[in-house]
């Protein structure tokens, strides 16, 4: 099954409160992520880390929810 290219807003709607491993990324001139193909999604960051370790090429990792109170993440 071929995965569909989604915008960031569509990813947030389709995969709420999940970590995403995104491939075939499209960026704006200022390097902001515009769209891509969600290769892996999970509520667990460990699953995404495992997928990214096996991938060769350009990709992005995003979380679609709010970080827990008092925690900061560099994305």
PDB file of N, CA, C and O in Angstrom:
ATOM      1  N   UNK A   1       0.840  -1.185   0.000  1.00  0.00           N
ATOM      2  CA  UNK A   1       0.000   0.000   0.000  1.00  0.00           C
ATOM      3  C   UNK A   1       0.880   1.241   0.000  1.00  0.00           C
ATOM      4  O   UNK A   1       1.785   1.382   0.812  1.00  0.00           O
ATOM      5  N   UNK A   2       0.622   2.124  -0.919  1.00  0.00           N
ATOM      6  CA  UNK A   2       1.390   3.363  -1.011  1.00  0.00           C
ATOM      7  C   UNK A   2       0.877   4.368   0.016  1.00  0.00           C
ATOM      8  O   UNK A   2      -0.326   4.585   0.141  1.00  0.00           O
ATOM      9  N   UNK A   3       1.806   4.956   0.740  1.00  0.00           N
ATOM     10  CA  UNK A   3       1.434   5.961   1.739  1.00  0.00           C
ATOM     11  C   UNK A   3       1.220   7.299   1.059  1.00  0.00           C
ATOM     12  O   UNK A   3       1.912   7.651   0.118  1.00  0.00           O
ATOM     13  N   UNK A   4       0.305   8.077   1.603  1.00  0.00           N
ATOM     14  CA  UNK A   4      -0.074   9.367   1.039  1.00  0.00           C
ATOM     15  C   UNK A   4       0.740  10.493   1.665  1.00  0.00           C
ATOM     16  O   UNK A   4       0.993  10.501   2.861  1.00  0.00           O
ATOM     17  N   UNK A   5       1.123  11.461   0.845  1.00  0.00           N
ATOM     18  CA  UNK A   5       1.790  12.668   1.340  1.00  0.00           C
ATOM     19  C   UNK A   5       0.773  13.492   2.115  1.00  0.00           C
ATOM     20  O   UNK A   5      -0.354  13.701   1.668  1.00  0.00           O
ATOM     21  N   UNK A   6       1.177  13.929   3.303  1.00  0.00           N
ATOM     22  CA  UNK A   6       0.305  14.732   4.159  1.00  0.00           C
ATOM     23  C   UNK A   6       0.992  16.038   4.530  1.00  0.00           C
ATOM     24  O   UNK A   6       2.214  16.085   4.645  1.00  0.00           O
ATOM     25  N   UNK A   7       0.188  17.070   4.747  1.00  0.00           N
ATOM     26  CA  UNK A   7       0.719  18.310   5.298  1.00  0.00           C
ATOM     27  C   UNK A   7       0.909  18.103   6.799  1.00  0.00           C
ATOM     28  O   UNK A   7       0.365  17.157   7.382  1.00  0.00           O
ATOM     29  N   UNK A   8       1.625  19.013   7.444  1.00  0.00           N
ATOM     30  CA  UNK A   8       1.818  18.924   8.893  1.00  0.00           C
ATOM     31  C   UNK A   8       0.466  18.966   9.606  1.00  0.00           C
ATOM     32  O   UNK A   8       0.224  18.194  10.542  1.00  0.00           O
ATOM     33  N   UNK A   9      -0.435  19.838   9.189  1.00  0.00           N
ATOM     34  CA  UNK A   9      -1.757  19.924   9.820  1.00  0.00           C
ATOM     35  C   UNK A   9      -2.525  18.604   9.686  1.00  0.00           C
ATOM     36  O   UNK A   9      -3.186  18.166  10.628  1.00  0.00           O
ATOM     37  N   UNK A  10      -2.440  17.972   8.525  1.00  0.00           N
ATOM     38  CA  UNK A  10      -3.111  16.683   8.327  1.00  0.00           C
ATOM     39  C   UNK A  10      -2.503  15.600   9.219  1.00  0.00           C
ATOM     40  O   UNK A  10      -3.226  14.754   9.756  1.00  0.00           O
ATOM     41  N   UNK A  11      -1.182  15.642   9.396  1.00  0.00           N
ATOM     42  CA  UNK A  11      -0.519  14.671  10.268  1.00  0.00           C
ATOM     43  C   UNK A  11      -0.995  14.822  11.706  1.00  0.00           C
ATOM     44  O   UNK A  11      -1.271  13.827  12.384  1.00  0.00           O
ATOM     45  N   UNK A  12      -1.103  16.068  12.166  1.00  0.00           N
ATOM     46  CA  UNK A  12      -1.559  16.333  13.537  1.00  0.00           C
ATOM     47  C   UNK A  12      -2.980  15.809  13.731  1.00  0.00           C
ATOM     48  O   UNK A  12      -3.297  15.213  14.766  1.00  0.00           O
ATOM     49  N   UNK A  13      -3.848  15.997  12.737  1.00  0.00           N
ATOM     50  CA  UNK A  13      -5.227  15.525  12.823  1.00  0.00           C
ATOM     51  C   UNK A  13      -5.313  14.001  12.778  1.00  0.00           C
ATOM     52  O   UNK A  13      -6.077  13.388  13.517  1.00  0.00           O
ATOM     53  N   UNK A  14      -4.529  13.394  11.904  1.00  0.00           N
ATOM     54  CA  UNK A  14      -4.607  11.945  11.701  1.00  0.00           C
ATOM     55  C   UNK A  14      -3.895  11.158  12.804  1.00  0.00           C
ATOM     56  O   UNK A  14      -4.293  10.040  13.121  1.00  0.00           O
ATOM     57  N   UNK A  15      -2.837  11.731  13.381  1.00  0.00           N
ATOM     58  CA  UNK A  15      -2.037  11.025  14.386  1.00  0.00           C
ATOM     59  C   UNK A  15      -1.883  11.886  15.650  1.00  0.00           C
ATOM     60  O   UNK A  15      -0.789  12.320  15.985  1.00  0.00           O
ATOM     61  N   UNK A  16      -2.978  12.131  16.379  1.00  0.00           N
ATOM     62  CA  UNK A  16      -2.868  12.996  17.561  1.00  0.00           C
ATOM     63  C   UNK A  16      -2.017  12.362  18.663  1.00  0.00           C
ATOM     64  O   UNK A  16      -2.074  11.151  18.888  1.00  0.00           O
ATOM     65  N   UNK A  17      -1.213  13.198  19.314  1.00  0.00           N
ATOM     66  CA  UNK A  17      -0.386  12.787  20.455  1.00  0.00           C
ATOM     67  C   UNK A  17       0.508  11.590  20.145  1.00  0.00           C
ATOM     68  O   UNK A  17       0.640  10.671  20.951  1.00  0.00           O
ATOM     69  N   UNK A  18       1.115  11.610  18.958  1.00  0.00           N
ATOM     70  CA  UNK A  18       2.018  10.533  18.563  1.00  0.00           C
ATOM     71  C   UNK A  18       3.319  11.102  18.000  1.00  0.00           C
ATOM     72  O   UNK A  18       3.368  12.223  17.511  1.00  0.00           O
ATOM     73  N   UNK A  19       4.348  10.281  18.089  1.00  0.00           N
ATOM     74  CA  UNK A  19       5.620  10.576  17.445  1.00  0.00           C
ATOM     75  C   UNK A  19       5.535  10.095  16.007  1.00  0.00           C
ATOM     76  O   UNK A  19       4.981   9.023  15.735  1.00  0.00           O
ATOM     77  N   UNK A  20       6.075  10.894  15.084  1.00  0.00           N
ATOM     78  CA  UNK A  20       6.050  10.557  13.665  1.00  0.00           C
ATOM     79  C   UNK A  20       7.461  10.507  13.105  1.00  0.00           C
ATOM     80  O   UNK A  20       8.280  11.378  13.409  1.00  0.00           O
ATOM     81  N   UNK A  21       7.726   9.515  12.283  1.00  0.00           N
ATOM     82  CA  UNK A  21       8.958   9.457  11.497  1.00  0.00           C
ATOM     83  C   UNK A  21       8.534   9.731  10.067  1.00  0.00           C
ATOM     84  O   UNK A  21       7.780   8.962   9.466  1.00  0.00           O
ATOM     85  N   UNK A  22       8.977  10.862   9.530  1.00  0.00           N
ATOM     86  CA  UNK A  22       8.486  11.382   8.253  1.00  0.00           C
ATOM     87  C   UNK A  22       9.601  11.330   7.215  1.00  0.00           C
ATOM     88  O   UNK A  22      10.708  11.811   7.451  1.00  0.00           O
ATOM     89  N   UNK A  23       9.287  10.749   6.057  1.00  0.00           N
ATOM     90  CA  UNK A  23      10.247  10.661   4.959  1.00  0.00           C
ATOM     91  C   UNK A  23       9.718  11.445   3.761  1.00  0.00           C
ATOM     92  O   UNK A  23       8.580  11.884   3.745  1.00  0.00           O
ATOM     93  N   UNK A  24      10.563  11.590   2.751  1.00  0.00           N
ATOM     94  CA  UNK A  24      10.220  12.333   1.536  1.00  0.00           C
ATOM     95  C   UNK A  24       9.666  13.710   1.898  1.00  0.00           C
ATOM     96  O   UNK A  24       8.596  14.115   1.455  1.00  0.00           O
ATOM     97  N   UNK A  25      10.418  14.400   2.737  1.00  0.00           N
ATOM     98  CA  UNK A  25       9.989  15.683   3.294  1.00  0.00           C
ATOM     99  C   UNK A  25      10.080  16.816   2.276  1.00  0.00           C
ATOM    100  O   UNK A  25      11.005  16.868   1.476  1.00  0.00           O
ATOM    101  N   UNK A  26       9.108  17.713   2.357  1.00  0.00           N
ATOM    102  CA  UNK A  26       9.124  18.956   1.584  1.00  0.00           C
ATOM    103  C   UNK A  26       9.286  20.089   2.580  1.00  0.00           C
ATOM    104  O   UNK A  26       8.552  20.160   3.572  1.00  0.00           O
ATOM    105  N   UNK A  27      10.263  20.971   2.325  1.00  0.00           N
ATOM    106  CA  UNK A  27      10.549  22.088   3.223  1.00  0.00           C
ATOM    107  C   UNK A  27      10.358  23.418   2.506  1.00  0.00           C
ATOM    108  O   UNK A  27      10.517  23.517   1.298  1.00  0.00           O
ATOM    109  N   UNK A  28      10.054  24.446   3.283  1.00  0.00           N
ATOM    110  CA  UNK A  28       9.982  25.804   2.741  1.00  0.00           C
ATOM    111  C   UNK A  28      11.403  26.334   2.566  1.00  0.00           C
ATOM    112  O   UNK A  28      12.373  25.699   2.988  1.00  0.00           O
ATOM    113  N   UNK A  29      11.521  27.507   1.998  1.00  0.00           N
ATOM    114  CA  UNK A  29      12.833  28.138   1.811  1.00  0.00           C
ATOM    115  C   UNK A  29      13.527  28.371   3.146  1.00  0.00           C
ATOM    116  O   UNK A  29      14.748  28.384   3.230  1.00  0.00           O
ATOM    117  N   UNK A  30      12.731  28.546   4.207  1.00  0.00           N
ATOM    118  CA  UNK A  30      13.311  28.762   5.538  1.00  0.00           C
ATOM    119  C   UNK A  30      13.467  27.439   6.312  1.00  0.00           C
ATOM    120  O   UNK A  30      13.618  27.464   7.523  1.00  0.00           O
ATOM    121  N   UNK A  31      13.413  26.321   5.619  1.00  0.00           N
ATOM    122  CA  UNK A  31      13.596  24.949   6.132  1.00  0.00           C
ATOM    123  C   UNK A  31      12.465  24.454   7.032  1.00  0.00           C
ATOM    124  O   UNK A  31      12.609  23.440   7.700  1.00  0.00           O
ATOM    125  N   UNK A  32      11.322  25.133   7.042  1.00  0.00           N
ATOM    126  CA  UNK A  32      10.165  24.654   7.800  1.00  0.00           C
ATOM    127  C   UNK A  32       9.564  23.451   7.068  1.00  0.00           C
ATOM    128  O   UNK A  32       9.392  23.471   5.849  1.00  0.00           O
ATOM    129  N   UNK A  33       9.237  22.403   7.807  1.00  0.00           N
ATOM    130  CA  UNK A  33       8.631  21.211   7.227  1.00  0.00           C
ATOM    131  C   UNK A  33       7.215  21.526   6.777  1.00  0.00           C
ATOM    132  O   UNK A  33       6.390  21.986   7.568  1.00  0.00           O
ATOM    133  N   UNK A  34       6.932  21.284   5.495  1.00  0.00           N
ATOM    134  CA  UNK A  34       5.614  21.571   4.921  1.00  0.00           C
ATOM    135  C   UNK A  34       4.777  20.299   4.818  1.00  0.00           C
ATOM    136  O   UNK A  34       3.619  20.272   5.184  1.00  0.00           O
ATOM    137  N   UNK A  35       5.403  19.238   4.290  1.00  0.00           N
ATOM    138  CA  UNK A  35       4.676  17.989   4.093  1.00  0.00           C
ATOM    139  C   UNK A  35       5.664  16.830   4.020  1.00  0.00           C
ATOM    140  O   UNK A  35       6.876  17.029   3.958  1.00  0.00           O
ATOM    141  N   UNK A  36       5.113  15.639   4.018  1.00  0.00           N
ATOM    142  CA  UNK A  36       5.942  14.445   3.906  1.00  0.00           C
ATOM    143  C   UNK A  36       5.082  13.203   4.002  1.00  0.00           C
ATOM    144  O   UNK A  36       3.852  13.272   4.038  1.00  0.00           O
ATOM    145  N   UNK A  37       5.736  12.064   4.051  1.00  0.00           N
ATOM    146  CA  UNK A  37       5.059  10.776   4.145  1.00  0.00           C
ATOM    147  C   UNK A  37       5.387  10.173   5.511  1.00  0.00           C
ATOM    148  O   UNK A  37       6.568  10.011   5.849  1.00  0.00           O
ATOM    149  N   UNK A  38       4.355   9.866   6.285  1.00  0.00           N
ATOM    150  CA  UNK A  38       4.557   9.266   7.602  1.00  0.00           C
ATOM    151  C   UNK A  38       4.917   7.794   7.398  1.00  0.00           C
ATOM    152  O   UNK A  38       4.089   6.989   6.986  1.00  0.00           O
ATOM    153  N   UNK A  39       6.182   7.461   7.671  1.00  0.00           N
ATOM    154  CA  UNK A  39       6.653   6.092   7.515  1.00  0.00           C
ATOM    155  C   UNK A  39       6.334   5.252   8.740  1.00  0.00           C
ATOM    156  O   UNK A  39       6.004   4.077   8.638  1.00  0.00           O
ATOM    157  N   UNK A  40       6.435   5.874   9.940  1.00  0.00           N
ATOM    158  CA  UNK A  40       6.160   5.186  11.204  1.00  0.00           C
ATOM    159  C   UNK A  40       5.517   6.187  12.154  1.00  0.00           C
ATOM    160  O   UNK A  40       5.926   7.342  12.200  1.00  0.00           O
ATOM    161  N   UNK A  41       4.523   5.715  12.909  1.00  0.00           N
ATOM    162  CA  UNK A  41       3.911   6.556  13.947  1.00  0.00           C
ATOM    163  C   UNK A  41       3.690   5.704  15.186  1.00  0.00           C
ATOM    164  O   UNK A  41       3.421   4.509  15.091  1.00  0.00           O
ATOM    165  N   UNK A  42       3.853   6.345  16.348  1.00  0.00           N
ATOM    166  CA  UNK A  42       3.715   5.618  17.604  1.00  0.00           C
ATOM    167  C   UNK A  42       3.627   6.603  18.765  1.00  0.00           C
ATOM    168  O   UNK A  42       4.226   7.670  18.707  1.00  0.00           O
ATOM    169  N   UNK A  43       2.938   6.229  19.839  1.00  0.00           N
ATOM    170  CA  UNK A  43       2.994   7.059  21.034  1.00  0.00           C
ATOM    171  C   UNK A  43       4.345   6.947  21.740  1.00  0.00           C
ATOM    172  O   UNK A  43       4.675   7.751  22.591  1.00  0.00           O
ATOM    173  N   UNK A  44       5.153   5.963  21.356  1.00  0.00           N
ATOM    174  CA  UNK A  44       6.463   5.733  21.970  1.00  0.00           C
ATOM    175  C   UNK A  44       7.590   6.295  21.115  1.00  0.00           C
ATOM    176  O   UNK A  44       7.736   5.916  19.947  1.00  0.00           O
ATOM    177  N   UNK A  45       8.393   7.146  21.688  1.00  0.00           N
ATOM    178  CA  UNK A  45       9.551   7.692  20.973  1.00  0.00           C
ATOM    179  C   UNK A  45      10.560   6.588  20.664  1.00  0.00           C
ATOM    180  O   UNK A  45      11.269   6.649  19.654  1.00  0.00           O
ATOM    181  N   UNK A  46      10.634   5.547  21.492  1.00  0.00           N
ATOM    182  CA  UNK A  46      11.569   4.446  21.260  1.00  0.00           C
ATOM    183  C   UNK A  46      11.326   3.761  19.914  1.00  0.00           C
ATOM    184  O   UNK A  46      12.272   3.384  19.221  1.00  0.00           O
ATOM    185  N   UNK A  47      10.063   3.603  19.539  1.00  0.00           N
ATOM    186  CA  UNK A  47       9.716   2.989  18.247  1.00  0.00           C
ATOM    187  C   UNK A  47      10.250   3.854  17.107  1.00  0.00           C
ATOM    188  O   UNK A  47      10.797   3.354  16.122  1.00  0.00           O
ATOM    189  N   UNK A  48      10.111   5.164  17.246  1.00  0.00           N
ATOM    190  CA  UNK A  48      10.580   6.096  16.214  1.00  0.00           C
ATOM    191  C   UNK A  48      12.105   6.082  16.149  1.00  0.00           C
ATOM    192  O   UNK A  48      12.690   6.093  15.055  1.00  0.00           O
ATOM    193  N   UNK A  49      12.765   6.054  17.292  1.00  0.00           N
ATOM    194  CA  UNK A  49      14.231   5.990  17.309  1.00  0.00           C
ATOM    195  C   UNK A  49      14.738   4.739  16.608  1.00  0.00           C
ATOM    196  O   UNK A  49      15.723   4.789  15.869  1.00  0.00           O
ATOM    197  N   UNK A  50      14.065   3.620  16.833  1.00  0.00           N
ATOM    198  CA  UNK A  50      14.454   2.366  16.181  1.00  0.00           C
ATOM    199  C   UNK A  50      14.295   2.457  14.664  1.00  0.00           C
ATOM    200  O   UNK A  50      15.162   2.043  13.911  1.00  0.00           O
ATOM    201  N   UNK A  51      13.179   3.041  14.219  1.00  0.00           N
ATOM    202  CA  UNK A  51      12.943   3.198  12.781  1.00  0.00           C
ATOM    203  C   UNK A  51      13.971   4.130  12.155  1.00  0.00           C
ATOM    204  O   UNK A  51      14.492   3.857  11.071  1.00  0.00           O
ATOM    205  N   UNK A  52      14.289   5.219  12.845  1.00  0.00           N
ATOM    206  CA  UNK A  52      15.234   6.188  12.276  1.00  0.00           C
ATOM    207  C   UNK A  52      16.652   5.626  12.213  1.00  0.00           C
ATOM    208  O   UNK A  52      17.412   5.981  11.320  1.00  0.00           O
ATOM    209  N   UNK A  53      17.006   4.738  13.131  1.00  0.00           N
ATOM    210  CA  UNK A  53      18.349   4.147  13.133  1.00  0.00           C
ATOM    211  C   UNK A  53      18.560   3.251  11.915  1.00  0.00           C
ATOM    212  O   UNK A  53      19.691   3.081  11.457  1.00  0.00           O
ATOM    213  N   UNK A  54      17.484   2.715  11.370  1.00  0.00           N
ATOM    214  CA  UNK A  54      17.569   1.803  10.223  1.00  0.00           C
ATOM    215  C   UNK A  54      17.432   2.525   8.887  1.00  0.00           C
ATOM    216  O   UNK A  54      17.628   1.924   7.844  1.00  0.00           O
ATOM    217  N   UNK A  55      17.079   3.805   8.909  1.00  0.00           N
ATOM    218  CA  UNK A  55      16.772   4.543   7.688  1.00  0.00           C
ATOM    219  C   UNK A  55      17.995   5.287   7.168  1.00  0.00           C
ATOM    220  O   UNK A  55      18.706   5.922   7.940  1.00  0.00           O
ATOM    221  N   UNK A  56      18.208   5.221   5.875  1.00  0.00           N
ATOM    222  CA  UNK A  56      19.278   5.967   5.223  1.00  0.00           C
ATOM    223  C   UNK A  56      18.629   7.030   4.351  1.00  0.00           C
ATOM    224  O   UNK A  56      17.833   6.736   3.483  1.00  0.00           O
ATOM    225  N   UNK A  57      18.944   8.284   4.612  1.00  0.00           N
ATOM    226  CA  UNK A  57      18.381   9.366   3.820  1.00  0.00           C
ATOM    227  C   UNK A  57      17.814  10.456   4.701  1.00  0.00           C
ATOM    228  O   UNK A  57      17.842  10.367   5.928  1.00  0.00           O
ATOM    229  N   UNK A  58      17.263  11.471   4.065  1.00  0.00           N
ATOM    230  CA  UNK A  58      16.689  12.593   4.791  1.00  0.00           C
ATOM    231  C   UNK A  58      15.338  12.233   5.384  1.00  0.00           C
ATOM    232  O   UNK A  58      14.533  11.561   4.748  1.00  0.00           O
ATOM    233  N   UNK A  59      15.106  12.663   6.594  1.00  0.00           N
ATOM    234  CA  UNK A  59      13.839  12.387   7.278  1.00  0.00           C
ATOM    235  C   UNK A  59      13.651  13.398   8.397  1.00  0.00           C
ATOM    236  O   UNK A  59      14.544  14.191   8.695  1.00  0.00           O
ATOM    237  N   UNK A  60      12.482  13.365   9.004  1.00  0.00           N
ATOM    238  CA  UNK A  60      12.171  14.256  10.125  1.00  0.00           C
ATOM    239  C   UNK A  60      11.430  13.464  11.190  1.00  0.00           C
ATOM    240  O   UNK A  60      10.766  12.466  10.896  1.00  0.00           O
ATOM    241  N   UNK A  61      11.541  13.928  12.431  1.00  0.00           N
ATOM    242  CA  UNK A  61      10.808  13.351  13.549  1.00  0.00           C
ATOM    243  C   UNK A  61      10.007  14.481  14.185  1.00  0.00           C
ATOM    244  O   UNK A  61      10.549  15.550  14.458  1.00  0.00           O
ATOM    245  N   UNK A  62       8.725  14.229  14.392  1.00  0.00           N
ATOM    246  CA  UNK A  62       7.843  15.239  14.994  1.00  0.00           C
ATOM    247  C   UNK A  62       6.936  14.592  16.014  1.00  0.00           C
ATOM    248  O   UNK A  62       6.542  13.445  15.857  1.00  0.00           O
ATOM    249  N   UNK A  63       6.569  15.364  17.030  1.00  0.00           N
ATOM    250  CA  UNK A  63       5.549  14.946  17.995  1.00  0.00           C
ATOM    251  C   UNK A  63       4.327  15.813  17.761  1.00  0.00           C
ATOM    252  O   UNK A  63       4.439  17.033  17.637  1.00  0.00           O
ATOM    253  N   UNK A  64       3.149  15.201  17.701  1.00  0.00           N
ATOM    254  CA  UNK A  64       1.943  15.946  17.342  1.00  0.00           C
ATOM    255  C   UNK A  64       1.159  16.475  18.534  1.00  0.00           C
ATOM    256  O   UNK A  64       0.163  17.159  18.352  1.00  0.00           O
ATOM    257  N   UNK A  65       1.599  16.162  19.729  1.00  0.00           N
ATOM    258  CA  UNK A  65       0.899  16.647  20.919  1.00  0.00           C
ATOM    259  C   UNK A  65       1.709  17.701  21.635  1.00  0.00           C
ATOM    260  O   UNK A  65       2.728  18.182  21.148  1.00  0.00           O
ATOM    261  N   UNK A  66       1.237  18.051  22.827  1.00  0.00           N
ATOM    262  CA  UNK A  66       1.959  18.990  23.673  1.00  0.00           C
ATOM    263  C   UNK A  66       2.883  18.197  24.587  1.00  0.00           C
ATOM    264  O   UNK A  66       2.478  17.160  25.118  1.00  0.00           O
ATOM    265  N   UNK A  67       4.100  18.676  24.810  1.00  0.00           N
ATOM    266  CA  UNK A  67       4.979  17.971  25.748  1.00  0.00           C
ATOM    267  C   UNK A  67       4.406  18.060  27.163  1.00  0.00           C
ATOM    268  O   UNK A  67       3.693  19.012  27.481  1.00  0.00           O
ATOM    269  N   UNK A  68       4.696  17.053  27.995  1.00  0.00           N
ATOM    270  CA  UNK A  68       4.207  17.110  29.379  1.00  0.00           C
ATOM    271  C   UNK A  68       4.693  18.380  30.077  1.00  0.00           C
ATOM    272  O   UNK A  68       5.771  18.892  29.780  1.00  0.00           O
ATOM    273  N   UNK A  69       3.891  18.875  30.993  1.00  0.00           N
ATOM    274  CA  UNK A  69       4.215  20.086  31.755  1.00  0.00           C
ATOM    275  C   UNK A  69       5.580  19.954  32.416  1.00  0.00           C
ATOM    276  O   UNK A  69       5.901  18.923  33.005  1.00  0.00           O
ATOM    277  N   UNK A  70       6.398  20.982  32.272  1.00  0.00           N
ATOM    278  CA  UNK A  70       7.709  20.986  32.909  1.00  0.00           C
ATOM    279  C   UNK A  70       8.804  20.286  32.125  1.00  0.00           C
ATOM    280  O   UNK A  70       9.926  20.202  32.580  1.00  0.00           O
ATOM    281  N   UNK A  71       8.495  19.786  30.923  1.00  0.00           N
ATOM    282  CA  UNK A  71       9.508  19.114  30.110  1.00  0.00           C
ATOM    283  C   UNK A  71       9.708  19.913  28.826  1.00  0.00           C
ATOM    284  O   UNK A  71       8.763  20.387  28.217  1.00  0.00           O
ATOM    285  N   UNK A  72      10.942  20.007  28.410  1.00  0.00           N
ATOM    286  CA  UNK A  72      11.280  20.688  27.159  1.00  0.00           C
ATOM    287  C   UNK A  72      11.922  19.685  26.237  1.00  0.00           C
ATOM    288  O   UNK A  72      12.679  18.812  26.656  1.00  0.00           O
ATOM    289  N   UNK A  73      11.624  19.810  24.933  1.00  0.00           N
ATOM    290  CA  UNK A  73      12.191  18.922  23.928  1.00  0.00           C
ATOM    291  C   UNK A  73      12.791  19.757  22.816  1.00  0.00           C
ATOM    292  O   UNK A  73      12.184  20.742  22.384  1.00  0.00           O
ATOM    293  N   UNK A  74      13.918  19.351  22.342  1.00  0.00           N
ATOM    294  CA  UNK A  74      14.519  19.959  21.157  1.00  0.00           C
ATOM    295  C   UNK A  74      14.151  19.079  19.983  1.00  0.00           C
ATOM    296  O   UNK A  74      14.541  17.921  19.940  1.00  0.00           O
ATOM    297  N   UNK A  75      13.353  19.619  19.082  1.00  0.00           N
ATOM    298  CA  UNK A  75      12.907  18.839  17.927  1.00  0.00           C
ATOM    299  C   UNK A  75      13.583  19.297  16.672  1.00  0.00           C
ATOM    300  O   UNK A  75      13.831  20.402  16.437  1.00  0.00           O
TER     301      UNK A  75
END
